[in-house]
Structures are given as structure tokens and as C-alpha cells.
């Protein structure tokens, strides 16, 4: 281990297009670093192909032109990380106590490679030791069946699990008796999933890739696709070449959105050419999108008034509004009375720029709005999503070709997980049908989400935690309180491919259950199984692994869940092991429980799979009113940020936590953030040069960060280097998960309860370079 973990850190602004040769170079480095053997390079050509595996990276959909090789640098990192030849064996665990492993960084933990055997924690030696699969299942069953109430257990899901695994998991847990399904989505697109239903009836996007080919205007809110959804850049590149207008709304001028050279187009790379992506950048302050979008809507109304006065073509889609929506009068009245100075100060965007965006939007005949975490991880995220839906509705931009809502999901099957029942607040209709098909009374009481799960652990009510993938301890807020919460459990269980810190922050009893990754061949009863996933645009397709499993002892996620269910509940009602013996049986069950999955097993065989119906796309509004709803929201003025600023003045900074180019959530592949010009380090704070001066610091100084919150708990993250950056005054950025200790557990979005990872009130304090940087 390094004594100083970031000795070679440097800042070097990036001047090349995104992707291009830089990406190819990094691909090569990754394959070598992970020691992926020669034969395995073939697998890259099977990524996102009709007969290959679904990339375990992001949820961006695939083009199904069998000739194009859907290539993406960060997809390769995800695949290479899973295909690594490095192993975490029982010998490794024998060598290291858990306390020792806790001293390693997340990057170092990731580097050890794939887990190979089921392990159980031994308190006497503070080490994990091997356990037989059957004994592991029996241990879980004993704990679960010993609880006073099924609600004392929580069952987490990270969005990589297949539809089959997730469906079986929710069936097992509901038969056990609870809806406690915290999942990564609670920290991610929950504002979308909770905000859209009241507006348009369903919490999903309304566009497909075909719409991207038709759109003339694309507005990208709070997203960094060059890093997180690189294949989206291919679509933006085509749109840009066609002459479409592309706007990025982001406090950071993300370089990856400026120019893009496609690795799929060698000529462009050979000539060092590149396609400009976003033609316009708007840089609101953190959380300023709500006021910005409201301002655009207000200006659209003004432009429409002018059209009426001038006798020119109206800008509102009056037919759409009349036929399909409710609430427009009240919505328009609220816009008219809204104050421009307030919209300007809250958005951080000058009125003339808001108006320019309004004109640009009004010019577009087919407009798509996409959004990511920059929109969903704030206090008023649900309101922002609904305001965005209203803006599109004003011009009928929902449910027509080339236009619509495009939330861009994170994990490759997070949307599918929700579809098949990973939902702590299930509808009564779903529970009725599940209960009827399987002959049981599904529990009605709503379950716990991520934040509530941690709170209930702290209260001593949740005693067993089971994680289907993910890294709960690091992905969640308030790191040290979350650690205490997990350590108070009687049992923690992780079904995982790789070692991570959640395995080290454990309950009295603890298990690590190693599983197959999606790229690996999954044989059950002698037959290779495919699994299905749903992407961000509701396409459901099958995925077949093609690599040899990392270890002969691994079980598939589906098989592990079936065995847990069998051991806990017995197989009188459901023949769990038979279900896991042939995944087609699970798909048959899904077909019985859920609409839209008719002939599931047949339809996944067609290349590209099938599109799951999204009613709002067809202007079928499944809201309580039967119409799309314009929803009025005021600009929030009494927020934790505003209160903290009142107390501390301009020294108060709003912190957003984000991803670097070389990480996948809590998995740190390497230490660079190429497009932002950061190399060899992660403990940095992006800050405006004028704020550096105002605070009396200099570029490159070391600082500690503390949170301004009102519960008397000190929240602190130490040793970060200041990096001057093109970011609005008063706003700073740093990487997650290192900054999660700063996010208070009760700092959550309205309605969605999502941690406000993009708006944390903080102060910066002078510090010095330590002899050794903290491990996390
Ligand atoms: N390689 C890679 N791919 C990934 C992931 C990964 O970690 N690595 N993670 C996956 C997951 S789970 C997810 S959810 C997605 C995440 O993908 P993104 O949604 O791109 O998430 P972030 O990296 O957090 O970046 C959010 C962007 O929002 C901007 N932003 C921050 N605050 C605001 C704001 O208040 N307003 C606006 N308009 N913008 C703001 C930031 O500057 C940044 O550009 O990516 C998925 N794909
Ligand atoms: N401060 C802050 N916090 C955030 C965010 C933020 O922007 N800022 N983003 C939030 C978001 S959007 C999300 S989605 C969450 C992510 O939260 P999680 O989904 O919990 O975290 P990941 O880092 O994606 O999980 C990585 C681990 O999953 C396991 N894994 C990988 N592949 C597989 C597999 O195929 N099967 C199984 N069983 N396990 C596997 C590996 O052990 C790996 O270590 O974090 C959230 N937390
Ligand atoms: Mo996510």
C-alpha cells in the first residue's frame, strides 16, 4: 500500500475529443491490467449483440444492427473487471483480518479480483473462512425464521440482477412476509419513478432509439454521458451531424459533451476529426434546474401571448392541451405570477439566457429531454421532474415521434428490477395477482427504502440485511452512521462477484456468497441459461454469458435465491429449485403475474427482444384523472442550503458528489478522470477560482470539508485538494463515495426520499497534506 496514496496526482486540462484514440488506449490498458487472457478478447465482440451478453455497464439501449460492434470504453472496463483472472480465494481471507482489509482503499479492494467460494465470518479470528453452500443457506434460514417479525429483515437489490433473479427474490421475500426492498434506485432515479406517475401515469421514459433519429432538439439535463453512458454519445453524434440542436444543462461544462470522435468510425479518428456535440451550454447553479425550467415555461407562455397579439402561429399545442391534459389554467396562472428575479437568482442563470433557451425550445418541432443524477439527487427533484414533464406537455412533446421524456437509468437492469417487483411500495393490483398466482397472501404494509432501512437498523428494528449485489455500506449516505447501523445487525449477507467494503462492515454473523457475473456461462441442469434485462427505453432482451465461470464453486444469483427460499420456506407452495433449474419457468411465472410479458419466452428470441408497452408513449394516461396533469410547484425558498447560507454567508458552499471517468459507482477501476483533466487522484474539490480567492485559499491547497446540518452530529471528510474549475460561484464538486460521510441521512428529496447527493451544504477548512491519505 502507498504511504501517500495519491503521490502522482496532477491536473492537465483535456483538449481532445471524447472517446476516440484516448478511449482505445484505455481499453488496451484495461485488458492488460486485468490480465484478461487472449481468448477472452473475443467477448468484446459479443457485447450488446443479439446473441451475446448484455453489457453489465449502463442501461443505455443497444442498436440492433448486427454489423456494428457496440463498442464503449467504459463497457470494456466493466467487462474486463468481471473477466479479470485475479482471485480472492480462501487463502487470501486466511492471510488478512477484516480489520486489516478495512485499511485498504476501495480501489485496492477491487484489485484483488473475483470471489471464489462462500465465506462466513469468524469473530474469534476476525477473518472470513470457507463454509459449505448448504450450511450458508441453513444459517440464513435460521436467522430469518428466528425473527420476531419478517419486517426485521431488509433485502437490498443493486440494479445488475436479471429479471429472473429479481422476480424470484421478490417472490421469496414476499412469501417470507415483507416488502422491505431497499434498492439502488432509491438513491438514483426514484424522483423519476415517483414524479412521473402523477404527471403522465408511468414512471418510465417515453422514447426509444428511433425517436433519437427524428428529434430536432435534444436537451440534456444533469448528465455526463461521455463517462456514464458512452454509447449515448453515438446517438448525439448522429443527431449533431443531422443538424439537431443539442443543449447541455449542467453546472459543469463537461468536456465529453463538447466534441466526440467515434471509435466506431475509424476515418474520423484517423483524420483526428470530431463531431461537435452540444452547441449550447447552460450552467445553472446546483439544484437550479427547477427555476430554470419554470423560467423557460414562463417565457414560452410570453412568446405565445406575443404570437396571439401578432396573429402568428401559436406556440402552445392547444389541441394536445385540450384533449390530453388537465390543470393547464392553474399552471399558466402560476407561471404568469412567478417573479423573474426569483427565477434568475434561484437558477443562477440570467433572464436573457433563460429566454434564449425558451426560444430554442419553442423552435423545436420534436424535442427530447434527457436527464440523470444532476436532476434526481436534490430536495426538490420530484418537482423538477414534474416541471420538465409540464414543459414538454405545453408543446405536445410527449407521445409523438421524435419527442419525449428520456430519463437515463444507471445500472444495466435497474428498470427491469422495478418492473418485476423490486418495489417497497407495491401496488395492490400487483400484490393481488402475485398472491393469486402463487396461492398466498402477499404482505400489504409498505416496506422500507434505503434511508428507512438504515434508520430502522439504528433504531434496532432491522436485524438481518441481505444484499443482492451492490455495495450498501459505501453507496449510502452518512457513512459512519451507516457503518454503525450495519454492525448492529445479527446477520449481514452479500451475494457478490467482488470483494467490497460492505463485506467488511458486517453484522455479528456474516456471509459472502460469490456469484456468476452476467458475462459468464450459466449452466443449470446441463443447459446454458439466458437471463433477461430491460434497458432505459423499456426494451427487454435476453443475455447469454460466454466466459468460463471465475470459479467452479460459484452459483448463479437465481440459484442462490432459490436455495435461500427453499431453506427458509420449504418448497410446498413453490418448487424453488425447479424454477432455478430452468429460467424459462421463471419467465412463465412473470408472464402470469405481469401485463406486457405475453409469450415472454418466445418474444425474447427475436433479435433485439421486445418493447414493453409504456402507456404514456401512446398518450394513454394511466393517472387517477385519466389525463396528463400539469402540476403547480412554487420555487422552494426555505431549504437546508438557504438556511445554512443565512448562517454562514458566502463561505457556505453547495457540494455535489459525482462520478469520475474511471469508476463504476463504488467500484474504482483506476485513479483518473480524463475528460475533467484529473490524473492519479480522487481527493479533489472542483471550485470556482473566485471562490478560492474569497475563502483565502490558493489553487492546489488541501482542505477538509464539514457539513452544515442541525442535528449536532459532526460530518467531516478530510484531505481534499482544491482544483480551480469552470463551475458556478458557491458550488463545488467532489467524487463519491469518498464524500458520502458528508451526506446527512435525513437530507432527502421530497416524496422520493433520495439522498440529496447533489446538494449538500458544506464549509471548507484549511488543512495540510497528510502523511497518509485516508482509505475512504
Ligand atoms: N462508467 C460508469 N458508468 C455508469 C456509472 C458509473 O459510475 N461509471 N454509474 C451508473 C449509474 S448507477 C448511474 S445512476 C448513471 C449516472 O450517470 P449521471 O447521471 O451522468 O451521474 P453523475 O456522474 O453523478 O453526474 C451527474 C452530472 O450532473 C451534473 N450535475 C450535478 N448537479 C447538477 C444540478 O444541480 N443540475 C444539473 N443540471 N446538473 C448537475 C454533474 O456535473 C454531472 O455532469 O451512470 C451509470 N453508468
Ligand atoms: N454521494 C453519492 N452517493 C451515491 C450516488 C451519488 O451520485 N453520490 N449515486 C447513487 C446511485 S445512482 C446508485 S445506483 C448507487 C449504487 O449503489 P450499488 O448498486 O449498491 O453500488 P455498486 O458500486 O454499483 O455495487 C458494486 C458491487 O456490486 C457487486 N456486483 C457487481 N456485479 C455483480 C453481479 O453481477 N452480481 C452481484 N450479485 N453482484 C455484483 C460487486 O461486489 C461490486 O463491488 O449509489 C448511490 N450513491
Ligand atoms: Mo444509479
Tab-separated table of N, CA, C and O in Angstrom, residues 139-177:
chain	number	residue	atom	x	y	z
A	139	UNK	N	-27.816	-21.253	7.637
A	139	UNK	CA	-27.572	-20.156	8.580
A	139	UNK	C	-28.535	-18.990	8.322
A	139	UNK	O	-29.120	-18.416	9.250
A	140	UNK	N	-28.719	-18.663	7.051
A	140	UNK	CA	-29.651	-17.570	6.715
A	140	UNK	C	-31.064	-17.958	7.149
A	140	UNK	O	-31.778	-17.160	7.783
A	141	UNK	N	-31.460	-19.188	6.837
A	141	UNK	CA	-32.815	-19.639	7.178
A	141	UNK	C	-33.039	-19.576	8.688
A	141	UNK	O	-34.094	-19.151	9.161
A	142	UNK	N	-32.024	-19.990	9.449
A	142	UNK	CA	-32.158	-19.984	10.905
A	142	UNK	C	-32.370	-18.555	11.417
A	142	UNK	O	-33.252	-18.308	12.238
A	143	UNK	N	-31.596	-17.613	10.879
A	143	UNK	CA	-31.772	-16.213	11.303
A	143	UNK	C	-33.144	-15.691	10.908
A	143	UNK	O	-33.841	-15.077	11.719
A	144	UNK	N	-33.510	-15.902	9.653
A	144	UNK	CA	-34.786	-15.344	9.188
A	144	UNK	C	-35.951	-15.937	9.972
A	144	UNK	O	-36.849	-15.213	10.420
A	145	UNK	N	-35.928	-17.241	10.148
A	145	UNK	CA	-37.052	-17.871	10.839
A	145	UNK	C	-37.051	-17.591	12.340
A	145	UNK	O	-38.061	-17.783	13.012
A	146	UNK	N	-35.931	-17.106	12.839
A	146	UNK	CA	-35.870	-16.777	14.262
A	146	UNK	C	-36.321	-15.358	14.581
A	146	UNK	O	-36.427	-14.984	15.750
A	147	UNK	N	-36.594	-14.551	13.567
A	147	UNK	CA	-37.001	-13.165	13.819
A	147	UNK	C	-38.412	-13.113	14.387
A	147	UNK	O	-39.267	-13.937	14.043
A	148	UNK	N	-38.648	-12.111	15.233
A	148	UNK	CA	-39.991	-11.952	15.793
A	148	UNK	C	-40.977	-11.546	14.696
A	148	UNK	O	-42.162	-11.873	14.754
A	149	UNK	N	-40.487	-10.826	13.692
A	149	UNK	CA	-41.353	-10.373	12.599
A	149	UNK	C	-40.554	-10.357	11.304
A	149	UNK	O	-39.360	-10.014	11.322
A	150	UNK	N	-41.188	-10.698	10.189
A	150	UNK	CA	-40.445	-10.649	8.916
A	150	UNK	C	-39.974	-9.232	8.575
A	150	UNK	O	-39.026	-9.058	7.808
A	151	UNK	N	-40.620	-8.216	9.160
A	151	UNK	CA	-40.220	-6.836	8.869
A	151	UNK	C	-38.888	-6.467	9.516
A	151	UNK	O	-38.394	-5.359	9.337
A	152	UNK	N	-38.315	-7.393	10.287
A	152	UNK	CA	-36.995	-7.133	10.879
A	152	UNK	C	-35.852	-7.473	9.913
A	152	UNK	O	-34.686	-7.371	10.283
A	153	UNK	N	-36.208	-7.887	8.704
A	153	UNK	CA	-35.173	-8.161	7.706
A	153	UNK	C	-35.348	-7.204	6.530
A	153	UNK	O	-36.464	-6.797	6.209
A	154	UNK	N	-34.229	-6.823	5.911
A	154	UNK	CA	-34.286	-5.945	4.731
A	154	UNK	C	-33.506	-6.603	3.601
A	154	UNK	O	-32.449	-7.208	3.834
A	155	UNK	N	-34.043	-6.484	2.378
A	155	UNK	CA	-33.499	-7.217	1.237
A	155	UNK	C	-33.146	-6.227	0.123
A	155	UNK	O	-34.008	-5.782	-0.628
A	156	UNK	N	-31.864	-5.879	0.064
A	156	UNK	CA	-31.382	-4.871	-0.885
A	156	UNK	C	-31.158	-5.477	-2.267
A	156	UNK	O	-30.825	-6.655	-2.397
A	157	UNK	N	-31.351	-4.657	-3.289
A	157	UNK	CA	-31.017	-5.063	-4.656
A	157	UNK	C	-30.228	-3.958	-5.331
A	157	UNK	O	-30.607	-2.792	-5.269
A	158	UNK	N	-29.120	-4.315	-5.969
A	158	UNK	CA	-28.404	-3.384	-6.833
A	158	UNK	C	-28.858	-3.738	-8.244
A	158	UNK	O	-29.151	-4.883	-8.524
A	159	UNK	N	-28.898	-2.754	-9.120
A	159	UNK	CA	-29.598	-2.950	-10.408
A	159	UNK	C	-28.942	-3.815	-11.458
A	159	UNK	O	-29.261	-3.694	-12.638
A	160	UNK	N	-28.042	-4.703	-11.054
A	160	UNK	CA	-27.462	-5.591	-12.062
A	160	UNK	C	-28.188	-6.921	-12.155
A	160	UNK	O	-27.986	-7.681	-13.097
A	161	UNK	N	-28.980	-7.240	-11.136
A	161	UNK	CA	-29.640	-8.547	-11.112
A	161	UNK	C	-30.566	-8.676	-12.328
A	161	UNK	O	-31.163	-7.703	-12.782
A	162	UNK	N	-30.680	-9.897	-12.845
A	162	UNK	CA	-31.541	-10.140	-14.004
A	162	UNK	C	-33.008	-10.082	-13.593
A	162	UNK	O	-33.335	-10.143	-12.403
A	163	UNK	N	-33.901	-10.025	-14.569
A	163	UNK	CA	-35.333	-10.105	-14.279
A	163	UNK	C	-35.670	-11.397	-13.542
A	163	UNK	O	-36.487	-11.413	-12.625
A	164	UNK	N	-35.030	-12.491	-13.958
A	164	UNK	CA	-35.339	-13.791	-13.371
A	164	UNK	C	-34.932	-13.817	-11.895
A	164	UNK	O	-35.703	-14.241	-11.025
A	165	UNK	N	-33.690	-13.364	-11.625
A	165	UNK	CA	-33.221	-13.365	-10.236
A	165	UNK	C	-34.082	-12.423	-9.393
A	165	UNK	O	-34.496	-12.768	-8.281
A	166	UNK	N	-34.373	-11.251	-9.935
A	166	UNK	CA	-35.118	-10.252	-9.166
A	166	UNK	C	-36.550	-10.724	-8.896
A	166	UNK	O	-37.082	-10.525	-7.800
A	167	UNK	N	-37.158	-11.356	-9.878
A	167	UNK	CA	-38.538	-11.823	-9.678
A	167	UNK	C	-38.589	-12.905	-8.602
A	167	UNK	O	-39.441	-12.888	-7.707
A	168	UNK	N	-37.654	-13.843	-8.677
A	168	UNK	CA	-37.628	-14.923	-7.693
A	168	UNK	C	-37.357	-14.368	-6.286
A	168	UNK	O	-37.959	-14.808	-5.297
A	169	UNK	N	-36.483	-13.375	-6.242
A	169	UNK	CA	-36.111	-12.718	-4.978
A	169	UNK	C	-37.340	-12.070	-4.337
A	169	UNK	O	-37.634	-12.275	-3.169
A	170	UNK	N	-38.087	-11.279	-5.116
A	170	UNK	CA	-39.238	-10.596	-4.525
A	170	UNK	C	-40.313	-11.606	-4.125
A	170	UNK	O	-41.009	-11.408	-3.125
A	171	UNK	N	-40.416	-12.708	-4.878
A	171	UNK	CA	-41.413	-13.726	-4.520
A	171	UNK	C	-41.032	-14.369	-3.181
A	171	UNK	O	-41.865	-14.525	-2.279
A	172	UNK	N	-39.761	-14.728	-3.060
A	172	UNK	CA	-39.256	-15.307	-1.817
A	172	UNK	C	-39.516	-14.358	-0.640
A	172	UNK	O	-40.077	-14.748	0.395
A	173	UNK	N	-39.145	-13.097	-0.807
A	173	UNK	CA	-39.242	-12.146	0.305
A	173	UNK	C	-40.696	-11.869	0.668
A	173	UNK	O	-41.055	-11.779	1.847
A	174	UNK	N	-41.558	-11.782	-0.334
A	174	UNK	CA	-42.981	-11.513	-0.027
A	174	UNK	C	-43.631	-12.748	0.610
A	174	UNK	O	-44.478	-12.609	1.488
A	175	UNK	N	-43.232	-13.939	0.178
A	175	UNK	CA	-43.759	-15.131	0.841
A	175	UNK	C	-43.232	-15.219	2.268
A	175	UNK	O	-43.924	-15.675	3.173
A	176	UNK	N	-42.021	-14.729	2.451
A	176	UNK	CA	-41.465	-14.675	3.804
A	176	UNK	C	-42.259	-13.679	4.646
A	176	UNK	O	-42.436	-13.853	5.848
A	177	UNK	N	-42.760	-12.611	3.987
A	177	UNK	CA	-43.706	-11.745	4.696
A	177	UNK	C	-43.432	-10.262	4.774
A	177	UNK	O	-44.007	-9.568	5.602
